[in-house]
mmCIF file of C-alpha atoms in Angstrom:
data_model
loop_
_atom_site.group_PDB
_atom_site.id
_atom_site.type_symbol
_atom_site.label_atom_id
_atom_site.label_comp_id
_atom_site.label_asym_id
_atom_site.label_seq_id
_atom_site.Cartn_x
_atom_site.Cartn_y
_atom_site.Cartn_z
ATOM 1 C CA MET V 1 8.169 -46.322 89.234
ATOM 2 C CA SER V 2 4.740 -46.740 88.055
ATOM 3 C CA SER V 3 5.325 -43.924 85.615
ATOM 4 C CA ASP V 4 8.385 -45.696 84.248
ATOM 5 C CA SER V 5 6.435 -48.914 83.784
ATOM 6 C CA THR V 6 3.772 -47.027 81.929
ATOM 7 C CA SER V 7 6.318 -45.361 79.728
ATOM 8 C CA ASP V 8 8.063 -48.667 78.909
ATOM 9 C CA GLY V 9 4.821 -50.395 78.073
ATOM 10 C CA THR V 10 3.741 -47.613 75.796
ATOM 11 C CA ALA V 11 7.049 -47.682 73.971
ATOM 12 C CA ALA V 12 6.874 -51.452 73.583
ATOM 13 C CA ASP V 13 3.391 -51.243 72.196
ATOM 14 C CA THR V 14 4.453 -48.592 69.747
ATOM 15 C CA ALA V 15 7.583 -50.417 68.606
ATOM 16 C CA GLY V 16 5.875 -53.821 68.311
ATOM 17 C CA PRO V 17 4.009 -53.233 65.018
ATOM 18 C CA GLU V 18 7.132 -51.697 63.490
ATOM 19 C CA ARG V 19 9.183 -54.778 64.397
ATOM 20 C CA ASN V 20 6.447 -57.025 62.981
ATOM 21 C CA ARG V 21 6.449 -55.144 59.664
ATOM 22 C CA ALA V 22 10.230 -55.268 59.499
ATOM 23 C CA THR V 23 10.499 -58.976 60.287
ATOM 24 C CA ARG V 24 7.529 -60.116 58.157
ATOM 25 C CA SER V 25 8.808 -62.505 55.444
ATOM 26 C CA PRO V 26 7.970 -62.134 51.725
ATOM 27 C CA VAL V 27 6.252 -65.516 51.855
ATOM 28 C CA SER V 28 3.840 -64.346 54.532
ATOM 29 C CA ARG V 29 3.149 -61.190 52.559
ATOM 30 C CA ALA V 30 2.367 -63.248 49.470
ATOM 31 C CA ARG V 31 0.015 -65.465 51.462
ATOM 32 C CA ARG V 32 -1.818 -62.456 52.863
ATOM 33 C CA VAL V 33 -2.143 -60.947 49.389
ATOM 34 C CA ALA V 34 -3.340 -64.256 47.941
ATOM 35 C CA GLY V 35 -5.959 -64.499 50.657
ATOM 36 C CA ARG V 36 -7.563 -61.239 49.689
ATOM 37 C CA ALA V 37 -10.639 -61.222 47.426
ATOM 38 C CA PRO V 38 -9.655 -60.577 43.785
ATOM 39 C CA ALA V 39 -10.641 -57.247 42.277
ATOM 40 C CA PRO V 40 -13.482 -57.418 39.718
ATOM 41 C CA ALA V 41 -12.159 -57.789 36.164
ATOM 42 C CA LYS V 42 -12.748 -54.920 33.816
ATOM 43 C CA ALA V 43 -14.741 -55.535 30.629
ATOM 44 C CA PRO V 44 -12.609 -55.741 27.481
ATOM 45 C CA ALA V 45 -12.373 -52.580 25.477
ATOM 46 C CA THR V 46 -13.867 -54.282 22.460
ATOM 47 C CA GLN V 47 -17.080 -55.067 24.349
ATOM 48 C CA THR V 48 -17.399 -51.451 25.420
ATOM 49 C CA LEU V 49 -16.887 -50.275 21.836
ATOM 50 C CA GLU V 50 -19.526 -52.655 20.549
ATOM 51 C CA VAL V 51 -22.055 -51.376 23.030
ATOM 52 C CA LEU V 52 -21.191 -47.733 22.647
ATOM 53 C CA ASP V 53 -20.987 -47.723 18.833
ATOM 54 C CA PRO V 54 -24.384 -48.867 17.485
ATOM 55 C CA PRO V 55 -24.450 -46.401 14.551
ATOM 56 C CA ALA V 56 -22.083 -48.734 12.636
ATOM 57 C CA ALA V 57 -24.998 -51.093 12.053
ATOM 58 C CA LEU V 58 -26.926 -48.255 10.444
ATOM 59 C CA HIS V 59 -24.523 -48.245 7.494
ATOM 60 C CA GLU V 60 -25.140 -51.886 6.555
ATOM 61 C CA GLU V 61 -27.185 -52.576 3.435
ATOM 62 C CA PRO V 62 -30.728 -53.789 4.095
ATOM 63 C CA ARG V 63 -30.770 -57.499 3.354
ATOM 64 C CA SER V 64 -33.525 -60.054 3.104
ATOM 65 C CA ARG V 65 -33.539 -63.494 4.682
ATOM 66 C CA ALA V 66 -31.901 -64.834 1.529
ATOM 67 C CA GLY V 67 -28.940 -62.486 1.958
ATOM 68 C CA ARG V 68 -29.854 -60.091 -0.853
ATOM 69 C CA ASN V 69 -30.299 -56.333 -0.906
ATOM 70 C CA LEU V 70 -33.901 -56.751 -2.034
ATOM 71 C CA PRO V 71 -34.772 -53.128 -3.005
ATOM 72 C CA ALA V 72 -31.623 -52.820 -5.100
ATOM 73 C CA ALA V 73 -32.186 -56.239 -6.666
ATOM 74 C CA ILE V 74 -35.759 -55.362 -7.662
ATOM 75 C CA GLY V 75 -34.716 -51.977 -9.062
ATOM 76 C CA VAL V 76 -31.882 -53.427 -11.138
ATOM 77 C CA GLY V 77 -34.099 -56.268 -12.368
ATOM 78 C CA LEU V 78 -36.820 -53.891 -13.509
ATOM 79 C CA GLY V 79 -34.276 -51.681 -15.236
ATOM 80 C CA LEU V 80 -32.746 -54.587 -17.150
ATOM 81 C CA GLY V 81 -36.184 -55.889 -18.100
ATOM 82 C CA GLY V 82 -37.210 -52.468 -19.386
ATOM 83 C CA LEU V 83 -34.030 -52.251 -21.468
ATOM 84 C CA ILE V 84 -34.663 -55.643 -23.060
ATOM 85 C CA ILE V 85 -38.279 -54.817 -23.899
ATOM 86 C CA ALA V 86 -37.330 -51.416 -25.331
ATOM 87 C CA THR V 87 -34.684 -52.838 -27.645
ATOM 88 C CA LEU V 88 -36.996 -55.613 -28.843
ATOM 89 C CA PHE V 89 -39.874 -53.330 -29.791
ATOM 90 C CA ILE V 90 -37.958 -50.270 -30.963
ATOM 91 C CA TRP V 91 -35.218 -51.914 -33.052
ATOM 92 C CA ARG V 92 -34.544 -55.630 -32.669
ATOM 93 C CA PRO V 93 -30.871 -55.508 -33.761
ATOM 94 C CA ALA V 94 -30.306 -53.339 -30.679
ATOM 95 C CA PHE V 95 -31.119 -56.385 -28.558
ATOM 96 C CA ALA V 96 -28.238 -58.238 -30.202
ATOM 97 C CA MET V 97 -25.987 -55.261 -29.409
ATOM 98 C CA VAL V 98 -27.044 -55.243 -25.759
ATOM 99 C CA ALA V 99 -26.475 -58.991 -25.590
ATOM 100 C CA GLY V 100 -23.036 -58.470 -27.138
ATOM 101 C CA LEU V 101 -22.065 -55.853 -24.548
ATOM 102 C CA ALA V 102 -23.203 -58.161 -21.745
ATOM 103 C CA VAL V 103 -21.183 -61.043 -23.211
ATOM 104 C CA LEU V 104 -18.021 -58.947 -23.609
ATOM 105 C CA TYR V 105 -18.194 -57.663 -20.045
ATOM 106 C CA GLY V 106 -19.051 -61.166 -18.829
ATOM 107 C CA CYS V 107 -15.901 -62.523 -20.507
ATOM 108 C CA TYR V 108 -13.819 -59.856 -18.776
ATOM 109 C CA GLU V 109 -15.526 -60.515 -15.442
ATOM 110 C CA LEU V 110 -15.055 -64.271 -15.739
ATOM 111 C CA SER V 111 -11.389 -63.879 -16.678
ATOM 112 C CA LYS V 112 -10.773 -61.825 -13.536
ATOM 113 C CA ALA V 113 -12.581 -64.407 -11.388
ATOM 114 C CA LEU V 114 -10.642 -67.324 -12.868
ATOM 115 C CA ALA V 115 -7.393 -65.439 -12.324
ATOM 116 C CA ASN V 116 -7.974 -65.976 -8.583
ATOM 117 C CA GLY V 117 -7.486 -69.678 -9.261
ATOM 118 C CA GLY V 118 -4.304 -69.137 -11.267
ATOM 119 C CA ILE V 119 -6.019 -69.532 -14.673
ATOM 120 C CA ARG V 120 -5.144 -67.044 -17.409
ATOM 121 C CA ILE V 121 -7.875 -66.528 -19.987
ATOM 122 C CA THR V 122 -6.690 -65.580 -23.489
ATOM 123 C CA LEU V 123 -8.811 -62.448 -23.420
ATOM 124 C CA LEU V 124 -8.169 -60.534 -26.656
ATOM 125 C CA PRO V 125 -9.062 -63.297 -29.161
ATOM 126 C CA LEU V 126 -11.919 -64.274 -26.851
ATOM 127 C CA LEU V 127 -13.440 -60.784 -26.971
ATOM 128 C CA VAL V 128 -12.976 -60.383 -30.732
ATOM 129 C CA GLY V 129 -14.323 -63.857 -31.423
ATOM 130 C CA SER V 130 -17.326 -63.363 -29.103
ATOM 131 C CA ALA V 131 -18.431 -60.226 -30.947
ATOM 132 C CA ALA V 132 -17.939 -61.958 -34.307
ATOM 133 C CA MET V 133 -19.971 -64.975 -33.167
ATOM 134 C CA LEU V 134 -23.015 -62.860 -32.282
ATOM 135 C CA VAL V 135 -22.811 -60.981 -35.584
ATOM 136 C CA ALA V 136 -22.554 -64.309 -37.423
ATOM 137 C CA ALA V 137 -25.573 -65.631 -35.493
ATOM 138 C CA TRP V 138 -27.662 -62.642 -36.552
ATOM 139 C CA GLU V 139 -26.533 -62.711 -40.172
ATOM 140 C CA ARG V 140 -26.054 -66.439 -40.849
ATOM 141 C CA GLY V 141 -28.102 -68.254 -38.251
ATOM 142 C CA PRO V 142 -27.006 -71.360 -36.312
ATOM 143 C CA SER V 143 -24.355 -72.356 -38.862
ATOM 144 C CA GLY V 144 -22.697 -68.950 -38.585
ATOM 145 C CA LEU V 145 -22.724 -69.189 -34.781
ATOM 146 C CA VAL V 146 -21.094 -72.631 -34.747
ATOM 147 C CA LEU V 147 -18.489 -71.657 -37.339
ATOM 148 C CA GLY V 148 -17.649 -68.524 -35.376
ATOM 149 C CA ALA V 149 -17.175 -70.597 -32.209
ATOM 150 C CA LEU V 150 -14.754 -72.969 -33.962
ATOM 151 C CA ILE V 151 -12.709 -70.104 -35.392
ATOM 152 C CA THR V 152 -12.608 -68.394 -31.989
ATOM 153 C CA VAL V 153 -11.300 -71.515 -30.254
ATOM 154 C CA LEU V 154 -8.682 -71.951 -32.984
ATOM 155 C CA GLY V 155 -7.589 -68.342 -32.516
ATOM 156 C CA ILE V 156 -7.232 -68.910 -28.759
ATOM 157 C CA VAL V 157 -5.119 -72.037 -29.309
ATOM 158 C CA VAL V 158 -2.722 -70.165 -31.605
ATOM 159 C CA TRP V 159 -2.626 -66.916 -29.608
ATOM 160 C CA ARG V 160 -1.795 -68.642 -26.331
ATOM 161 C CA ILE V 161 1.419 -70.105 -27.804
ATOM 162 C CA GLY V 162 3.066 -66.718 -27.417
ATOM 163 C CA ASP V 163 2.826 -66.917 -23.601
ATOM 164 C CA GLY V 164 4.900 -70.079 -23.301
ATOM 165 C CA ALA V 165 4.266 -73.705 -22.429
ATOM 166 C CA GLU V 166 3.627 -73.286 -18.700
ATOM 167 C CA GLY V 167 -0.060 -73.802 -18.009
ATOM 168 C CA TYR V 168 -0.839 -73.961 -21.738
ATOM 169 C CA SER V 169 -3.363 -76.815 -21.638
ATOM 170 C CA ARG V 170 -5.060 -75.429 -18.544
ATOM 171 C CA ASP V 171 -5.436 -71.916 -19.959
ATOM 172 C CA VAL V 172 -6.555 -73.028 -23.424
ATOM 173 C CA GLY V 173 -9.088 -75.435 -21.926
ATOM 174 C CA ALA V 174 -10.519 -72.747 -19.639
ATOM 175 C CA SER V 175 -10.671 -70.205 -22.490
ATOM 176 C CA ALA V 176 -12.474 -72.712 -24.730
ATOM 177 C CA LEU V 177 -14.943 -73.356 -21.903
ATOM 178 C CA VAL V 178 -15.655 -69.629 -21.697
ATOM 179 C CA VAL V 179 -16.346 -69.588 -25.459
ATOM 180 C CA LEU V 180 -18.914 -72.348 -25.057
ATOM 181 C CA TYR V 181 -20.379 -70.910 -21.881
ATOM 182 C CA LEU V 182 -20.752 -67.250 -22.864
ATOM 183 C CA PRO V 183 -20.868 -66.234 -26.553
ATOM 184 C CA LEU V 184 -22.088 -69.584 -27.900
ATOM 185 C CA LEU V 185 -25.036 -69.840 -25.495
ATOM 186 C CA ALA V 186 -25.775 -66.119 -25.790
ATOM 187 C CA GLY V 187 -25.900 -66.606 -29.546
ATOM 188 C CA PHE V 188 -29.085 -68.648 -29.103
ATOM 189 C CA ALA V 189 -30.741 -65.614 -27.528
ATOM 190 C CA VAL V 190 -29.787 -63.656 -30.658
ATOM 191 C CA LEU V 191 -31.265 -66.444 -32.799
ATOM 192 C CA LEU V 192 -34.504 -66.197 -30.813
ATOM 193 C CA ALA V 193 -34.763 -62.479 -31.526
ATOM 194 C CA HIS V 194 -34.168 -62.699 -35.289
ATOM 195 C CA PRO V 195 -37.576 -63.983 -36.629
ATOM 196 C CA HIS V 196 -40.528 -61.654 -37.168
ATOM 197 C CA ASP V 197 -42.011 -62.743 -33.828
ATOM 198 C CA GLY V 198 -38.619 -62.576 -32.139
ATOM 199 C CA ALA V 199 -39.780 -60.090 -29.509
ATOM 200 C CA GLY V 200 -42.364 -62.553 -28.197
ATOM 201 C CA ARG V 201 -39.874 -65.428 -28.220
ATOM 202 C CA VAL V 202 -37.239 -63.536 -26.258
ATOM 203 C CA ILE V 203 -39.776 -62.187 -23.761
ATOM 204 C CA ALA V 204 -41.238 -65.683 -23.243
ATOM 205 C CA PHE V 205 -37.763 -67.094 -22.627
ATOM 206 C CA VAL V 206 -36.561 -64.310 -20.308
ATOM 207 C CA ALA V 207 -39.849 -63.999 -18.400
ATOM 208 C CA THR V 208 -40.001 -67.742 -17.734
ATOM 209 C CA VAL V 209 -36.442 -67.700 -16.382
ATOM 210 C CA VAL V 210 -37.365 -64.734 -14.180
ATOM 211 C CA CYS V 211 -40.382 -66.699 -12.918
ATOM 212 C CA SER V 212 -38.029 -69.528 -11.992
ATOM 213 C CA ASP V 213 -35.838 -67.172 -10.004
ATOM 214 C CA THR V 214 -38.720 -65.270 -8.403
ATOM 215 C CA GLY V 215 -40.863 -68.316 -7.590
ATOM 216 C CA GLY V 216 -37.909 -70.163 -6.118
ATOM 217 C CA TYR V 217 -36.831 -67.141 -4.093
ATOM 218 C CA ALA V 218 -40.284 -66.523 -2.625
ATOM 219 C CA ALA V 219 -40.991 -70.166 -1.799
ATOM 220 C CA GLY V 220 -37.497 -70.645 -0.402
ATOM 221 C CA VAL V 221 -37.746 -67.657 1.921
ATOM 222 C CA LEU V 222 -41.226 -68.559 3.138
ATOM 223 C CA PHE V 223 -41.067 -72.350 3.346
ATOM 224 C CA GLY V 224 -37.485 -73.444 2.646
ATOM 225 C CA LYS V 225 -36.208 -76.085 5.089
ATOM 226 C CA HIS V 226 -34.674 -78.938 3.082
ATOM 227 C CA PRO V 227 -31.461 -78.089 1.157
ATOM 228 C CA LEU V 228 -31.489 -78.979 -2.516
ATOM 229 C CA ALA V 229 -27.716 -79.257 -2.968
ATOM 230 C CA PRO V 230 -26.003 -78.388 0.332
ATOM 231 C CA ILE V 231 -22.530 -79.231 -0.984
ATOM 232 C CA ILE V 232 -22.857 -76.622 -3.748
ATOM 233 C CA SER V 233 -25.290 -73.990 -2.474
ATOM 234 C CA LYS V 234 -26.769 -73.771 1.019
ATOM 235 C CA GLY V 235 -29.400 -71.243 -0.062
ATOM 236 C CA LYS V 236 -31.348 -73.483 -2.450
ATOM 237 C CA THR V 237 -34.067 -75.715 -1.035
ATOM 238 C CA TRP V 238 -36.502 -78.262 -2.390
ATOM 239 C CA GLU V 239 -39.343 -75.984 -1.351
ATOM 240 C CA GLY V 240 -37.817 -73.200 -3.432
ATOM 241 C CA PHE V 241 -37.445 -75.563 -6.392
ATOM 242 C CA ALA V 242 -41.130 -76.483 -6.075
ATOM 243 C CA GLY V 243 -41.988 -72.785 -6.204
ATOM 244 C CA SER V 244 -39.877 -72.430 -9.359
ATOM 245 C CA VAL V 245 -41.652 -75.389 -10.979
ATOM 246 C CA PHE V 246 -45.078 -73.933 -10.210
ATOM 247 C CA ALA V 247 -44.177 -70.453 -11.490
ATOM 248 C CA CYS V 248 -42.417 -71.653 -14.643
ATOM 249 C CA SER V 249 -45.171 -74.094 -15.572
ATOM 250 C CA GLY V 250 -47.793 -71.374 -15.291
ATOM 251 C CA ALA V 251 -45.724 -68.904 -17.302
ATOM 252 C CA GLY V 252 -45.015 -71.480 -20.006
ATOM 253 C CA VAL V 253 -48.694 -72.362 -20.403
ATOM 254 C CA LEU V 254 -49.718 -68.707 -20.648
ATOM 255 C CA PHE V 255 -47.072 -67.828 -23.239
ATOM 256 C CA PHE V 256 -47.743 -70.851 -25.436
ATOM 257 C CA VAL V 257 -51.521 -70.423 -25.386
ATOM 258 C CA LEU V 258 -51.720 -66.635 -25.656
ATOM 259 C CA THR V 259 -48.587 -65.719 -27.631
ATOM 260 C CA PHE V 260 -47.805 -68.734 -29.823
ATOM 261 C CA HIS V 261 -51.355 -70.199 -29.989
ATOM 262 C CA GLN V 262 -50.165 -73.693 -29.142
ATOM 263 C CA GLU V 263 -51.465 -76.447 -26.851
ATOM 264 C CA TRP V 264 -51.166 -75.885 -23.131
ATOM 265 C CA TRP V 265 -49.134 -79.037 -22.513
ATOM 266 C CA LYS V 266 -46.381 -77.734 -24.783
ATOM 267 C CA GLY V 267 -46.136 -74.671 -22.594
ATOM 268 C CA MET V 268 -45.965 -76.817 -19.478
ATOM 269 C CA LEU V 269 -43.116 -78.869 -20.950
ATOM 270 C CA PHE V 270 -41.387 -75.642 -21.923
ATOM 271 C CA GLY V 271 -41.693 -74.338 -18.367
ATOM 272 C CA LEU V 272 -40.405 -77.571 -16.844
ATOM 273 C CA ALA V 273 -37.429 -77.634 -19.196
ATOM 274 C CA ILE V 274 -36.604 -74.027 -18.331
ATOM 275 C CA VAL V 275 -36.785 -74.546 -14.569
ATOM 276 C CA VAL V 276 -34.506 -77.594 -14.679
ATOM 277 C CA THR V 277 -32.000 -75.849 -16.948
ATOM 278 C CA ALA V 278 -32.047 -72.618 -14.944
ATOM 279 C CA THR V 279 -31.465 -74.493 -11.685
ATOM 280 C CA LEU V 280 -28.580 -76.500 -13.148
ATOM 281 C CA GLY V 281 -27.057 -73.351 -14.618
ATOM 282 C CA ASP V 282 -27.255 -71.585 -11.276
ATOM 283 C CA LEU V 283 -25.747 -74.546 -9.441
ATOM 284 C CA GLY V 284 -23.000 -74.841 -12.060
ATOM 285 C CA GLU V 285 -21.919 -71.255 -11.532
ATOM 286 C CA SER V 286 -22.124 -71.720 -7.756
ATOM 287 C CA MET V 287 -19.784 -74.692 -8.059
ATOM 288 C CA MET V 288 -17.381 -72.601 -10.114
ATOM 289 C CA LYS V 289 -17.420 -69.782 -7.555
ATOM 290 C CA ARG V 290 -16.914 -72.238 -4.707
ATOM 291 C CA ASP V 291 -13.949 -73.757 -6.530
ATOM 292 C CA ILE V 292 -12.404 -70.323 -7.126
ATOM 293 C CA GLY V 293 -13.199 -69.163 -3.596
ATOM 294 C CA ILE V 294 -15.382 -66.107 -4.299
ATOM 295 C CA LYS V 295 -18.933 -65.144 -3.370
ATOM 296 C CA ASP V 296 -19.932 -63.174 -6.484
ATOM 297 C CA MET V 297 -18.432 -62.920 -9.943
ATOM 298 C CA GLY V 298 -18.450 -59.129 -9.662
ATOM 299 C CA SER V 299 -20.170 -56.115 -8.157
ATOM 300 C CA LEU V 300 -21.520 -54.259 -11.198
ATOM 301 C CA LEU V 301 -25.202 -54.882 -10.406
ATOM 302 C CA PRO V 302 -26.292 -53.895 -6.868
ATOM 303 C CA GLY V 303 -28.297 -56.631 -5.192
ATOM 304 C CA HIS V 304 -27.256 -59.188 -7.807
ATOM 305 C CA GLY V 305 -23.470 -59.209 -7.976
ATOM 306 C CA GLY V 306 -21.839 -59.236 -11.383
ATOM 307 C CA ILE V 307 -23.107 -59.713 -14.929
ATOM 308 C CA MET V 308 -22.304 -63.410 -14.719
ATOM 309 C CA ASP V 309 -24.437 -63.733 -11.585
ATOM 310 C CA ARG V 310 -27.431 -62.783 -13.765
ATOM 311 C CA LEU V 311 -26.422 -64.677 -16.891
ATOM 312 C CA ASP V 312 -25.773 -67.969 -15.110
ATOM 313 C CA SER V 313 -29.318 -69.255 -15.617
ATOM 314 C CA LEU V 314 -30.205 -67.237 -18.725
ATOM 315 C CA LEU V 315 -27.359 -68.572 -20.871
ATOM 316 C CA PRO V 316 -28.178 -72.311 -20.855
ATOM 317 C CA CYS V 317 -31.901 -71.564 -20.954
ATOM 318 C CA ALA V 318 -31.435 -69.597 -24.181
ATOM 319 C CA ALA V 319 -30.279 -72.748 -25.975
ATOM 320 C CA VAL V 320 -33.087 -74.865 -24.492
ATOM 321 C CA ALA V 321 -35.713 -72.238 -25.326
ATOM 322 C CA TYR V 322 -34.477 -71.991 -28.923
ATOM 323 C CA LEU V 323 -34.624 -75.763 -29.418
ATOM 324 C CA ILE V 324 -38.092 -76.187 -27.854
ATOM 325 C CA LEU V 325 -39.628 -73.189 -29.596
ATOM 326 C CA SER V 326 -38.174 -74.348 -32.911
ATOM 327 C CA GLY V 327 -39.948 -77.682 -32.478
ATOM 328 C CA PHE V 328 -43.186 -76.662 -30.743
ATOM 329 C CA ALA V 329 -43.757 -73.211 -32.268
ATOM 330 C CA PRO V 330 -41.859 -73.043 -35.564
ATOM 331 C CA VAL V 331 -41.700 -69.774 -37.472
#
């Protein structure tokens, strides 16, 4: 009897857990599962790839604090400066040819940039007229340059008729602006190079603009804290502008005293006029790029962007330099 009792008890004990598993409700199972500690979440695959793939950063271009590829920018700048000096001292008409090539490519580059904003530049008459304007500036002086600009704008107005009325005023207005902005202003650089001392005039103008860019860049990187025009360009600061003023004033004084044999104060005024004009020209192009929605006008020049990203300050300064040198250091 005792053996039977033992056998029954053992069977009951064995069958009990099975009955409990069979009769356990889904709700109780869910509660037991919910009560367990959650398993540690796995890291996203993207985090693992970022940690395990550092060589991707090795392919990025070396950039300075101002966001520029500084070695490439210096190399391109020196190359362009050497080309300008060579053309001026070997055969001055070659400088006008180099300026013409830069203007023609700048017109093409600007037309592509404006196309992002839905503006169609009348390119063919613009290119033909730009080349003719620079030739007229070299051969006929300021009157030839102005007459060439008027004829070019007239050609654009007539040529654009063939594309229909849609967007006519917008496209003609933008094309006329390009005529004034590129070949007309570049024509003053050609006028600077034409006299017998043209090499010195062009070098004084270009070098002072370069001092504005270099002085502003160095002072901005080292000391820049207060934005000059944050709505237009976040990279320009008042500290950088002060560096440009200091560098341009010094360059202007040296060129006027040593090259043109004029009073020092004339050189200082020349430098101040150049730094203000160069800054406004740079900000003007930045506003245009912000309106279009692009960072650079092109990618032809490593470390600089496009041709227009280098001509933005040189173009208006050419006109100012021609006017001041004509008054303070006449031929």
